[in-house]
Amino acid sequence: MKILKLAALFLSVSTASYAQETVQKFLLSPEHPNGGEEITITYNAADTPLANAKHVEGIVYTYDNFRWFADDITLKSAGDKKWQTKMKLSDKASFITCVFKSDTIKDNGGKMTYSWILEKDLGSYVGWGFLRSPDLQDQVPNIVHDSAYIKKEVTLFWINNELKYHPDARTHVFYEGAKIKQLETGEQQPKLIKREIRNVLAEKNLDNITQYNIQKTIGLMAQPEHKVFADSVQNVLLKKYLNGVWARDIEIKKIFAEADFDKKVKQYEAFEKNFPQSKFQDVTTDTESLFYDKMFKSIAYNYIVKNKDYNYSMNSVKKVSYNILMDYAWHLVSIPFDRDQEGAEKTSLETLKKYADIIYPELEAREAYVPKEYVGKLSLKEWQAQALQSSAREFFTYAKIQEIFKNYDLEKKYLEKIKPVMAYKVATYNEVYSRMLLREGKTAEAKEYMALSVKENQVTPAMLASLKEIYLKEGKPAAGFEAYLESLKSASNVEEHKKKIISELINLPIDGFELESSKGGKVKLADQKGKIVVLDFWAMWCGPCKNAMPGMQMAVNKYKSDENIKFYFVDTMEYIKDFKAQTQAFIKEKGFDFNILYDGKNPKTGKFDVVYDKYSKAFHFSGIPEKMIIDQNGKLRWMSNGYFGSPSELVDEISIIVEHLKAENK
């Protein structure tokens, strides 16, 4: 077999100096292992970021049969800042590289990396070259430091070495060789590409990765100049591999683009038979990444929209991707549950629980293995950490559903599961977790948990009420509770928050309004001169608006006795006929003491958004909730859009501005 003619360039660092540098910090025993053998990895942490580590773990990335795999390792102290572990190499391992870590500190070896070439095995040289090529980071573990990156001609040198010592590797490296050669020369390489593709196509029984590499290599060629060749190659792929990677990509696009729902369903049924997922676990194409999940969701959700049929989605739970599973959890459980809890619409909680009991256990089961698109990029522990971060919100919904149905053991299981992600950081989680502790009779633990939540400024009115109840039961005076709360807060956090909020102050003229009040009569902004006015634009259909209301009620309560501070809640952009009655019912049900103002009808659009429309255009904002604070002189001084989840933080923000404006006017 001919060797691919690629430029060769010797490295400026000699092999001897590389080995000497590596041996000092990273060592393999035996020094020249074979695939399938047990090895001992020794990491010398002296003079590394982990020199003072109390424990060390890491990840071993193995290049095996031209695929990457990532395995977690835990090392034991061997004395003198050395750490060791044993592991068995995979059968066709040709190159390994390691990253060591302790807590949040990582050591990837810097410029030289912690790598070892098993030079006798196929792929050993390109494993070392590809890992450090900045042009191939989309297909290797993205772990090396920028200082370890090599030039294109050096990558070509390692490809050339691979072909020199392992000619059979040609079928596996033609794409990378053509890509780097093209980038290195800055010129198209049609002759090289055509020659290599013809050679590879002549081989029998090409695996999925090689089939896909042919597709990618065709993509390097300028179009339409080489369209005839590209079409001919694709036709060969279709004939030789009727149910191969290229045929699969074509079908994915075809089904995705099909407008007729019944045809789409039949096409997908045929697709599942012809292209079973089990046959494509080793490859993820760009087409699959872009269209497969969208294609499937368009079918599953159309069953729901057209026929109110959730069975298709529920029956597909075990076969869909992790991303679709997350989408199911969000759209089929969390969104309707949140809207029910917010009072936006009533939902059958029994039905939600039925769906949740199917979706969430499967979501949790997926943490046991790395999805194919992350194989070689993430270790199992890394995947589990990433999955927990992305799914914590969904598991929180599941915990809340279990609480409603008094399945307290399950509620606790999932609250504990997501505690590393949400504890002290999310006010609503803190409330539910504190309530669980109190229900279990763990008063001291609940008190400590709530105190730490206060320090992070992530508490709700219910938590403050519970904390006050504990405080009073301890025989402490009610008059001292506010001072007690202040003592729990972090002085540095308070000062930093204050500094940030004050930096957001503005001073702009603002037009007036005259709106109907829920308390009777009308409210004119012009009549509020000499007072600080807090406006909160919201709507019955807006979940975040309602979620912010407990914090706004805390602010209303704080300034209830101050006649010079006025709060008005502008109900805007409502579209149902009886929105005023529904608004009143909602406010009464939740026990909020709010002065609601009803936004006027916009003569231009006919919508109930005349004031919101005027202000959003004048001050360049969109969406609700929108908070605005107007000073005693009728100037707009502060604006805030959205809600970020902490009632205590929200009342602090309002208070910081109000107190600043009061002091400013003295």
XYZ file of C-alpha atoms in Angstrom:
666
model
C 0.000 0.000 0.000
C 1.342 3.407 -0.919
C 2.137 5.880 1.826
C 0.140 9.130 1.692
C 2.549 11.809 0.481
C 2.345 14.458 3.151
C 4.985 16.968 4.219
C 7.280 15.756 7.031
C 8.938 18.112 9.514
C 10.989 17.103 12.554
C 9.959 18.533 15.904
C 12.171 21.214 17.417
C 12.077 19.316 20.758
C 14.065 16.085 20.634
C 12.535 12.779 21.679
C 15.118 12.437 24.425
C 14.282 15.764 26.052
C 10.575 14.960 25.795
C 11.077 11.635 27.564
C 13.188 13.200 30.303
C 10.605 15.906 31.008
C 7.798 13.360 31.031
C 9.466 10.848 33.316
C 9.787 13.449 36.040
C 6.033 13.898 36.439
C 4.375 11.042 34.579
C 5.490 7.452 34.290
C 4.089 4.193 32.975
C 5.158 0.760 34.104
C 5.965 -1.307 32.153
C 7.583 1.364 30.010
C 6.597 -0.338 26.737
C 3.215 -1.920 27.429
C 1.009 -3.711 24.932
C -2.716 -3.339 24.508
C -4.658 -5.427 27.009
C -1.898 -5.358 29.653
C -2.176 -3.971 33.156
C -0.140 -0.823 33.728
C 0.810 1.290 36.707
C 0.456 5.049 36.273
C 2.676 7.185 38.493
C 2.017 10.914 38.824
C 4.641 13.046 40.578
C 2.715 16.072 41.837
C 5.798 17.944 43.054
C 6.069 21.336 41.320
C 2.586 20.938 39.833
C -0.718 22.670 40.668
C -1.577 19.590 42.779
C 1.595 19.643 44.881
C -0.412 20.079 48.106
C -3.387 17.925 47.167
C -4.860 15.656 49.828
C -6.414 13.390 47.233
C -5.925 12.991 43.493
C -8.157 11.546 40.829
C -8.056 11.875 37.102
C -9.108 10.775 33.644
C -7.214 8.527 31.256
C -8.011 9.214 27.604
C -7.191 6.213 25.416
C -6.858 6.210 21.621
C -7.999 2.753 20.581
C -8.637 1.655 17.000
C -8.819 5.338 16.018
C -11.489 6.122 18.599
C -11.152 7.989 21.880
C -12.341 6.662 25.240
C -12.273 8.385 28.639
C -12.016 6.519 31.936
C -12.068 7.895 35.481
C -9.236 6.890 37.801
C -8.562 7.370 41.497
C -4.921 7.460 42.600
C -3.422 6.426 45.926
C -0.573 8.196 47.642
C 2.816 6.534 47.063
C 4.683 9.007 49.293
C 6.895 11.965 48.430
C 4.011 13.671 46.554
C 3.720 10.716 44.192
C 0.389 9.176 43.333
C -0.288 5.835 41.655
C -3.036 3.714 40.179
C -3.307 0.505 38.184
C -5.507 0.000 35.149
C -5.856 -2.438 32.300
C -5.283 -1.040 28.832
C -7.913 -1.751 26.210
C -6.925 -4.380 23.652
C -6.041 -1.986 20.835
C -4.806 0.942 22.913
C -2.143 2.864 21.000
C -1.847 6.118 22.921
C -2.965 7.458 26.284
C -3.028 10.894 27.842
C -4.028 11.871 31.371
C -5.495 14.797 33.260
C -5.087 14.814 37.042
C -7.311 16.787 39.388
C -8.139 17.469 43.003
C -11.426 19.227 43.760
C -11.561 22.085 41.221
C -7.846 22.174 40.406
C -6.702 20.385 37.247
C -3.266 19.546 35.876
C -3.136 18.606 32.190
C 0.638 18.698 31.912
C 0.872 22.049 30.178
C 2.921 22.144 26.991
C 4.211 18.563 27.173
C 0.960 16.956 28.449
C 0.890 13.666 30.364
C 0.931 11.360 27.362
C 2.406 8.009 26.402
C 2.817 6.556 22.910
C 2.438 2.796 22.529
C 4.406 2.960 19.312
C 3.907 -0.667 18.291
C 0.161 -0.236 17.842
C -1.863 1.196 14.985
C -2.805 4.845 15.610
C -0.080 5.620 18.138
C 1.565 8.473 16.226
C -1.601 10.167 14.990
C -3.116 9.918 18.458
C -0.267 12.117 19.687
C -0.527 14.425 16.664
C -4.301 14.769 16.531
C -4.623 15.479 20.270
C -2.516 18.643 19.945
C -3.830 19.901 16.610
C -5.994 23.004 17.085
C -7.648 22.180 13.759
C -8.956 18.811 14.989
C -10.341 19.772 18.399
C -13.875 18.878 17.335
C -12.893 15.192 17.148
C -10.478 14.746 20.068
C -10.767 15.252 23.829
C -10.487 19.020 24.206
C -8.156 18.847 27.199
C -4.718 20.156 26.268
C -3.420 23.606 27.180
C -3.069 26.104 24.351
C 0.712 25.915 24.786
C 0.560 22.265 23.702
C -0.930 23.057 20.308
C 1.283 22.226 17.339
C 1.574 23.739 13.896
C -0.081 22.181 10.880
C 3.226 20.981 9.458
C 3.960 19.205 12.747
C 0.574 17.457 12.623
C 1.468 16.345 9.096
C 4.780 15.047 10.409
C 2.995 12.767 12.868
C 0.554 11.588 10.190
C 3.545 10.841 7.977
C 5.179 8.862 10.798
C 1.985 6.883 11.314
C 1.893 5.903 7.648
C 5.603 5.118 7.667
C 5.391 2.660 10.560
C 1.742 1.598 10.216
C 0.762 1.680 6.511
C -2.590 0.044 7.336
C -3.611 3.256 9.108
C -4.135 4.969 5.773
C -7.829 4.068 5.647
C -8.276 5.723 9.031
C -6.355 9.011 8.604
C -7.047 10.112 5.033
C -9.606 12.723 6.075
C -7.395 14.381 8.696
C -4.395 14.236 6.335
C -6.314 15.913 3.514
C -7.816 18.542 5.813
C -4.512 19.521 7.447
C -2.650 19.450 4.129
C -5.242 21.791 2.634
C -5.044 24.136 5.623
C -1.244 24.045 5.705
C -0.837 24.906 2.005
C -3.813 27.237 1.831
C -4.772 25.527 -1.414
C -7.385 23.019 -2.527
C -6.106 19.447 -2.797
C -8.453 17.824 -5.335
C -5.886 15.353 -6.705
C -4.891 14.129 -3.267
C -8.505 13.888 -2.124
C -9.704 12.032 -5.212
C -6.813 9.592 -5.029
C -7.368 8.826 -1.371
C -11.136 8.466 -1.665
C -10.760 6.063 -4.609
C -8.292 3.979 -2.632
C -10.553 3.856 0.438
C -13.693 3.080 -1.587
C -11.870 0.089 -3.078
C -11.688 -1.469 0.387
C -14.423 -3.840 1.511
C -16.745 -3.500 4.501
C -15.895 0.039 5.528
C -16.981 0.814 9.071
C -19.323 3.684 9.935
C -16.553 6.091 10.876
C -14.713 5.550 7.589
C -17.931 5.985 5.617
C -18.514 9.270 7.416
C -14.911 10.369 6.869
C -15.496 9.941 3.133
C -18.484 12.296 3.404
C -16.392 14.832 5.331
C -13.521 14.589 2.879
C -15.852 15.300 -0.046
C -16.920 18.382 1.908
C -13.348 19.705 1.689
C -13.673 20.033 -2.082
C -14.860 23.232 -3.735
C -18.376 23.094 -5.157
C -19.765 23.086 -7.822
C -16.361 22.560 -9.442
C -16.097 19.003 -8.146
C -19.803 18.207 -7.902
C -19.639 15.413 -10.493
C -16.968 13.593 -8.488
C -18.806 14.193 -5.202
C -22.062 12.853 -6.674
C -20.313 9.775 -8.046
C -18.753 8.998 -4.647
C -22.088 9.403 -2.909
C -23.720 7.080 -5.431
C -21.051 4.464 -4.754
C -21.678 4.800 -0.999
C -25.406 4.325 -1.536
C -24.897 1.226 -3.706
C -22.275 -0.436 -1.508
C -23.885 0.540 1.796
C -27.646 0.550 1.312
C -28.200 1.030 5.021
C -25.005 2.928 5.694
C -24.146 6.298 7.135
C -24.747 8.375 3.993
C -28.090 6.660 3.272
C -29.101 7.305 6.881
C -28.250 11.006 6.641
C -30.339 11.307 3.476
C -33.335 9.718 5.169
C -33.011 11.923 8.254
C -33.162 15.066 6.103
C -35.986 13.655 4.014
C -38.158 12.828 7.020
C -37.353 16.146 8.677
C -38.488 18.065 5.564
C -41.679 16.044 4.991
C -44.699 18.311 5.539
C -47.382 15.623 5.455
C -47.640 14.225 8.972
C -48.960 10.776 8.020
C -46.196 10.338 5.438
C -43.620 11.489 7.979
C -44.784 8.846 10.461
C -44.606 6.045 7.860
C -41.180 7.198 6.707
C -39.904 7.177 10.265
C -41.289 3.677 10.888
C -39.348 2.441 7.842
C -36.288 4.387 9.001
C -36.276 2.608 12.370
C -36.261 -0.790 10.641
C -33.595 0.095 8.079
C -31.339 2.108 10.361
C -31.596 0.722 13.908
C -29.873 2.987 16.414
C -27.811 0.097 17.756
C -25.876 -0.015 14.464
C -24.778 3.622 14.671
C -23.478 3.944 18.215
C -19.951 4.630 16.974
C -20.733 7.634 14.797
C -22.570 10.952 15.122
C -22.822 12.916 11.882
C -23.474 16.624 11.494
C -26.796 15.806 9.855
C -27.813 13.666 12.815
C -26.802 16.400 15.275
C -28.749 19.065 13.390
C -31.905 17.217 12.355
C -32.497 13.884 14.098
C -33.961 15.170 17.370
C -35.960 17.856 15.570
C -37.314 15.221 13.199
C -38.421 12.978 16.055
C -39.922 15.779 18.164
C -41.945 16.994 15.191
C -43.616 13.570 15.169
C -44.044 13.128 18.923
C -45.393 16.619 19.547
C -47.653 16.518 16.494
C -49.400 13.507 18.003
C -50.045 15.665 21.067
C -51.103 18.802 19.206
C -53.255 17.049 16.608
C -54.779 14.233 18.626
C -54.033 15.010 22.291
C -52.208 11.673 22.162
C -49.329 11.445 24.644
C -48.838 7.701 24.198
C -46.346 8.068 21.366
C -44.103 10.253 23.511
C -44.442 8.055 26.583
C -43.799 4.849 24.619
C -40.642 6.347 23.115
C -39.010 7.351 26.415
C -36.479 4.509 26.488
C -35.245 5.006 22.919
C -35.035 8.783 22.514
C -31.880 10.817 23.073
C -31.071 12.384 26.415
C -31.853 15.812 24.947
C -35.336 14.732 23.876
C -35.893 13.183 27.288
C -35.016 16.523 28.873
C -37.392 18.198 26.435
C -40.174 15.823 27.471
C -39.525 16.588 31.143
C -39.643 20.337 30.496
C -42.605 20.549 28.128
C -44.781 17.700 29.356
C -44.230 18.057 33.103
C -42.387 21.156 34.338
C -44.136 23.794 32.221
C -47.714 22.613 32.953
C -46.797 22.032 36.617
C -45.347 25.541 36.969
C -48.349 27.097 35.253
C -50.645 25.206 37.607
C -48.697 26.378 40.655
C -48.619 29.946 39.346
C -52.384 29.910 38.842
C -52.083 30.543 35.112
C -54.057 27.394 34.269
C -55.293 24.299 36.068
C -53.611 21.010 35.318
C -54.368 17.451 36.310
C -51.576 16.775 38.774
C -52.397 13.051 38.635
C -51.723 13.082 34.886
C -48.499 15.008 35.336
C -47.357 12.517 37.936
C -48.153 9.647 35.588
C -45.951 11.184 32.872
C -43.268 12.150 35.377
C -43.099 8.608 36.761
C -42.230 7.417 33.244
C -39.817 10.196 32.237
C -37.757 10.948 35.331
C -36.599 7.446 36.282
C -35.375 7.046 32.698
C -33.673 10.442 32.867
C -31.866 9.252 35.966
C -30.994 5.896 34.374
C -29.240 7.701 31.506
C -26.636 8.943 33.961
C -25.199 5.411 34.048
C -23.562 5.692 30.623
C -22.098 8.417 28.443
C -24.211 9.309 25.358
C -22.471 8.431 22.128
C -21.853 12.052 21.142
C -19.762 12.514 24.302
C -17.850 9.223 24.243
C -14.141 10.025 24.390
C -14.887 13.642 25.262
C -16.322 13.115 28.758
C -15.628 10.467 31.360
C -18.561 8.888 33.194
C -18.081 11.163 36.228
C -17.856 14.243 34.004
C -21.004 13.215 32.160
C -22.857 12.624 35.421
C -21.828 16.060 36.698
C -22.936 17.684 33.426
C -26.197 15.756 33.392
C -26.970 16.782 36.978
C -26.371 20.442 36.173
C -28.729 20.308 33.204
C -31.425 18.174 34.841
C -31.496 19.669 38.360
C -34.422 21.949 37.538
C -36.418 19.000 36.204
C -35.691 16.784 39.202
C -36.753 19.665 41.431
C -40.125 19.637 39.702
C -40.320 15.888 40.312
C -39.518 16.355 44.006
C -42.271 18.969 44.346
C -44.777 16.638 42.697
C -43.821 13.872 45.114
C -44.350 16.273 48.029
C -47.858 17.094 46.837
C -48.689 13.377 46.766
C -47.004 12.888 50.163
C -44.384 10.553 48.705
C -41.873 12.034 51.091
C -39.173 9.389 50.637
C -39.024 10.073 46.900
C -39.181 13.808 47.481
C -36.183 13.525 49.798
C -34.275 11.319 47.361
C -34.469 13.911 44.587
C -33.945 16.934 46.826
C -30.752 15.300 48.088
C -29.746 14.355 44.551
C -29.813 17.957 43.318
C -28.550 19.500 46.559
C -24.984 19.967 45.205
C -26.415 22.113 42.418
C -29.204 24.043 44.152
C -28.507 24.189 47.884
C -28.349 27.784 49.193
C -28.323 29.080 45.594
C -32.026 28.800 44.669
C -34.610 30.303 47.004
C -37.491 28.038 45.980
C -35.347 24.948 46.493
C -34.258 26.271 49.883
C -37.885 26.656 50.902
C -38.837 23.111 49.931
C -35.689 21.629 51.491
C -36.239 23.545 54.745
C -39.847 22.424 54.835
C -38.708 18.814 54.449
C -36.288 19.165 57.373
C -38.962 20.727 59.571
C -41.440 17.992 58.648
C -38.842 15.420 59.721
C -38.441 17.201 63.059
C -34.889 18.315 62.292
C -35.396 21.811 63.669
C -31.757 22.589 64.423
C -30.669 21.415 60.971
C -33.468 23.415 59.341
C -32.471 26.519 61.287
C -28.851 26.176 60.201
C -29.862 25.557 56.585
C -32.136 28.615 56.512
C -29.455 30.758 58.182
C -26.976 29.836 55.450
C -29.652 30.584 52.843
C -30.083 34.060 54.374
C -26.334 34.551 54.040
C -26.651 33.818 50.321
C -29.759 36.057 50.136
C -31.827 33.197 48.744
C -34.853 32.966 51.031
C -38.616 33.189 50.639
C -41.294 34.703 52.902
C -42.248 31.178 54.049
C -38.656 30.531 55.117
C -38.500 33.800 57.023
C -41.754 32.922 58.773
C -40.346 29.513 59.779
C -37.082 31.032 60.912
C -38.959 33.610 62.987
C -41.089 30.890 64.573
C -37.946 29.011 65.634
C -36.399 32.256 66.856
C -39.414 33.055 69.044
C -39.636 29.496 70.405
C -36.073 29.952 71.626
C -37.407 32.725 73.852
C -35.906 35.587 71.931
C -37.747 38.936 71.579
C -39.760 39.596 68.410
C -38.309 43.108 68.241
C -34.843 41.663 67.703
C -35.683 39.423 64.743
C -34.770 41.931 62.020
C -31.409 42.562 63.653
C -30.910 38.791 63.880
C -31.594 38.459 60.147
C -29.101 41.213 59.345
C -26.488 39.461 61.479
C -26.847 36.340 59.323
C -26.091 38.169 56.094
C -22.617 38.350 54.643
C -21.392 41.943 55.017
C -19.242 41.635 51.904
C -22.133 40.223 49.864
C -24.449 42.992 51.069
C -21.939 45.707 50.223
C -21.147 44.201 46.832
C -24.854 43.896 46.005
C -25.495 47.473 47.084
C -22.613 48.763 44.995
C -23.891 46.916 41.937
C -27.480 48.148 42.289
C -26.450 51.777 42.891
C -24.272 51.609 39.762
C -27.443 50.916 37.759
C -29.057 54.254 38.688
C -30.280 56.464 35.861
C -31.938 59.889 35.739
C -34.413 60.219 32.882
C -37.640 62.123 32.294
C -40.715 59.889 32.091
C -44.185 60.588 30.686
C -47.163 60.336 33.000
C -50.147 58.018 32.941
C -53.654 57.790 34.318
C -54.904 54.265 34.958
C -57.821 52.562 36.661
C -57.005 51.161 40.112
C -58.262 47.912 41.605
C -58.853 49.842 44.823
C -61.232 52.236 43.049
C -60.799 55.450 41.097
C -57.776 56.279 38.978
C -54.113 56.821 39.682
C -52.188 59.646 37.998
C -48.417 59.546 38.001
C -48.417 63.356 38.030
C -50.137 63.275 41.428
C -47.266 61.289 42.951
C -44.717 64.124 43.005
C -42.809 64.121 46.264
C -43.221 60.352 46.556
C -41.076 57.428 45.421
C -43.100 55.285 43.017
C -42.352 51.619 42.373
C -43.988 50.218 39.233
C -44.193 46.509 38.470
C -45.476 45.570 34.993
C -46.921 42.063 35.008
C -49.662 39.869 33.515
C -51.755 36.877 34.522
C -50.112 34.757 31.814
C -46.571 35.614 32.960
C -45.020 32.951 35.218
C -41.883 34.912 36.193
C -44.092 37.914 37.080
C -46.038 35.790 39.543
C -42.897 34.152 40.897
C -41.547 37.614 41.734
C -44.646 38.597 43.691
C -43.667 37.114 47.090
C -40.565 39.294 47.000
C -42.608 42.311 45.955
C -45.040 41.630 48.807
C -42.075 41.660 51.185
C -41.135 45.076 49.797
C -44.719 46.327 50.133
C -44.796 45.134 53.739
C -41.479 46.785 54.510
C -42.699 50.227 53.397
C -46.383 49.836 54.306
C -46.278 52.554 56.925
C -44.367 55.023 54.732
C -46.869 57.217 52.880
C -44.108 58.537 50.651
C -43.421 55.141 49.057
C -46.054 53.906 46.603
C -46.225 50.520 44.898
C -48.354 50.042 41.776
C -48.682 46.735 39.923
C -49.564 47.480 36.295
C -51.511 44.581 34.785
C -50.622 44.793 31.092
C -51.015 42.985 27.778
C -53.967 40.900 28.980
C -56.059 39.297 26.234
C -58.957 37.495 27.955
C -62.277 39.301 28.419
C -62.608 38.898 32.185
C -58.944 39.576 33.032
C -59.864 42.074 35.755
C -61.994 39.535 37.603
C -59.310 36.850 37.185
C -56.642 39.250 38.404
C -58.636 40.057 41.517
C -59.308 36.368 42.193
C -55.633 35.518 41.839
C -54.449 38.321 44.140
C -57.025 37.341 46.738
C -56.147 33.633 46.522
C -52.443 34.344 47.035
C -53.070 36.845 49.822
C -51.152 39.688 48.162
C -51.893 43.253 49.258
C -51.314 44.995 45.927
C -52.741 48.109 44.310
C -53.364 46.835 40.779
C -53.489 49.312 37.908
C -55.071 48.132 34.663
C -53.135 49.171 31.575
C -55.259 51.161 29.134
C -56.380 50.186 25.658
C -53.892 51.144 22.983
C -55.710 53.098 20.245
C -53.136 51.970 17.674
C -53.367 48.236 18.315
C -56.494 47.698 20.389
C -54.422 45.851 22.996
C -54.355 46.666 26.702
C -50.775 47.881 26.735
C -50.830 51.636 26.206
C -48.483 52.535 29.097
C -46.265 49.486 28.682
C -45.949 50.138 24.946
C -45.028 53.782 25.562
C -42.410 53.006 28.219
C -40.881 49.982 26.458
C -40.244 52.076 23.366
C -38.995 55.101 25.288
C -36.601 53.117 27.509
C -35.726 50.256 25.135
C -36.869 47.185 27.014
C -39.097 44.236 26.219
C -40.777 41.521 28.227
C -42.128 41.379 31.736
C -41.811 41.535 34.680
C -40.399 45.029 34.382
C -39.651 47.004 37.540
C -39.320 50.794 37.391
C -38.634 53.209 40.263
C -39.468 56.894 39.920
C -38.058 59.435 42.365
C -39.684 62.300 44.263
C -39.022 64.661 41.344
C -40.804 62.474 38.813
C -37.603 61.126 37.186
C -37.048 57.509 36.257
C -34.094 56.334 38.354
C -33.945 52.531 38.044
C -35.209 49.724 35.837
C -34.958 45.943 36.065
C -36.249 43.351 33.623
C -37.004 39.732 34.475
C -36.876 37.794 37.718
C -33.930 35.793 38.963
C -35.539 33.654 41.628
C -34.859 35.120 45.066
C -37.595 37.019 46.946
C -35.102 38.248 49.551
C -32.711 39.471 46.883
C -35.534 41.283 45.096
C -36.715 43.120 48.217
C -33.105 44.094 48.909
C -32.786 45.562 45.423
C -35.964 47.610 45.838
C -34.846 48.703 49.322
C -31.368 49.747 48.182
C -32.800 52.098 45.553
C -35.591 53.424 47.789
C -33.239 54.161 50.682
C -30.739 55.797 48.334
C -33.439 58.062 46.881
C -34.716 58.943 50.347
C -31.210 59.918 51.472
C -30.583 61.780 48.242
C -33.673 63.955 48.787
C -32.757 65.058 52.324
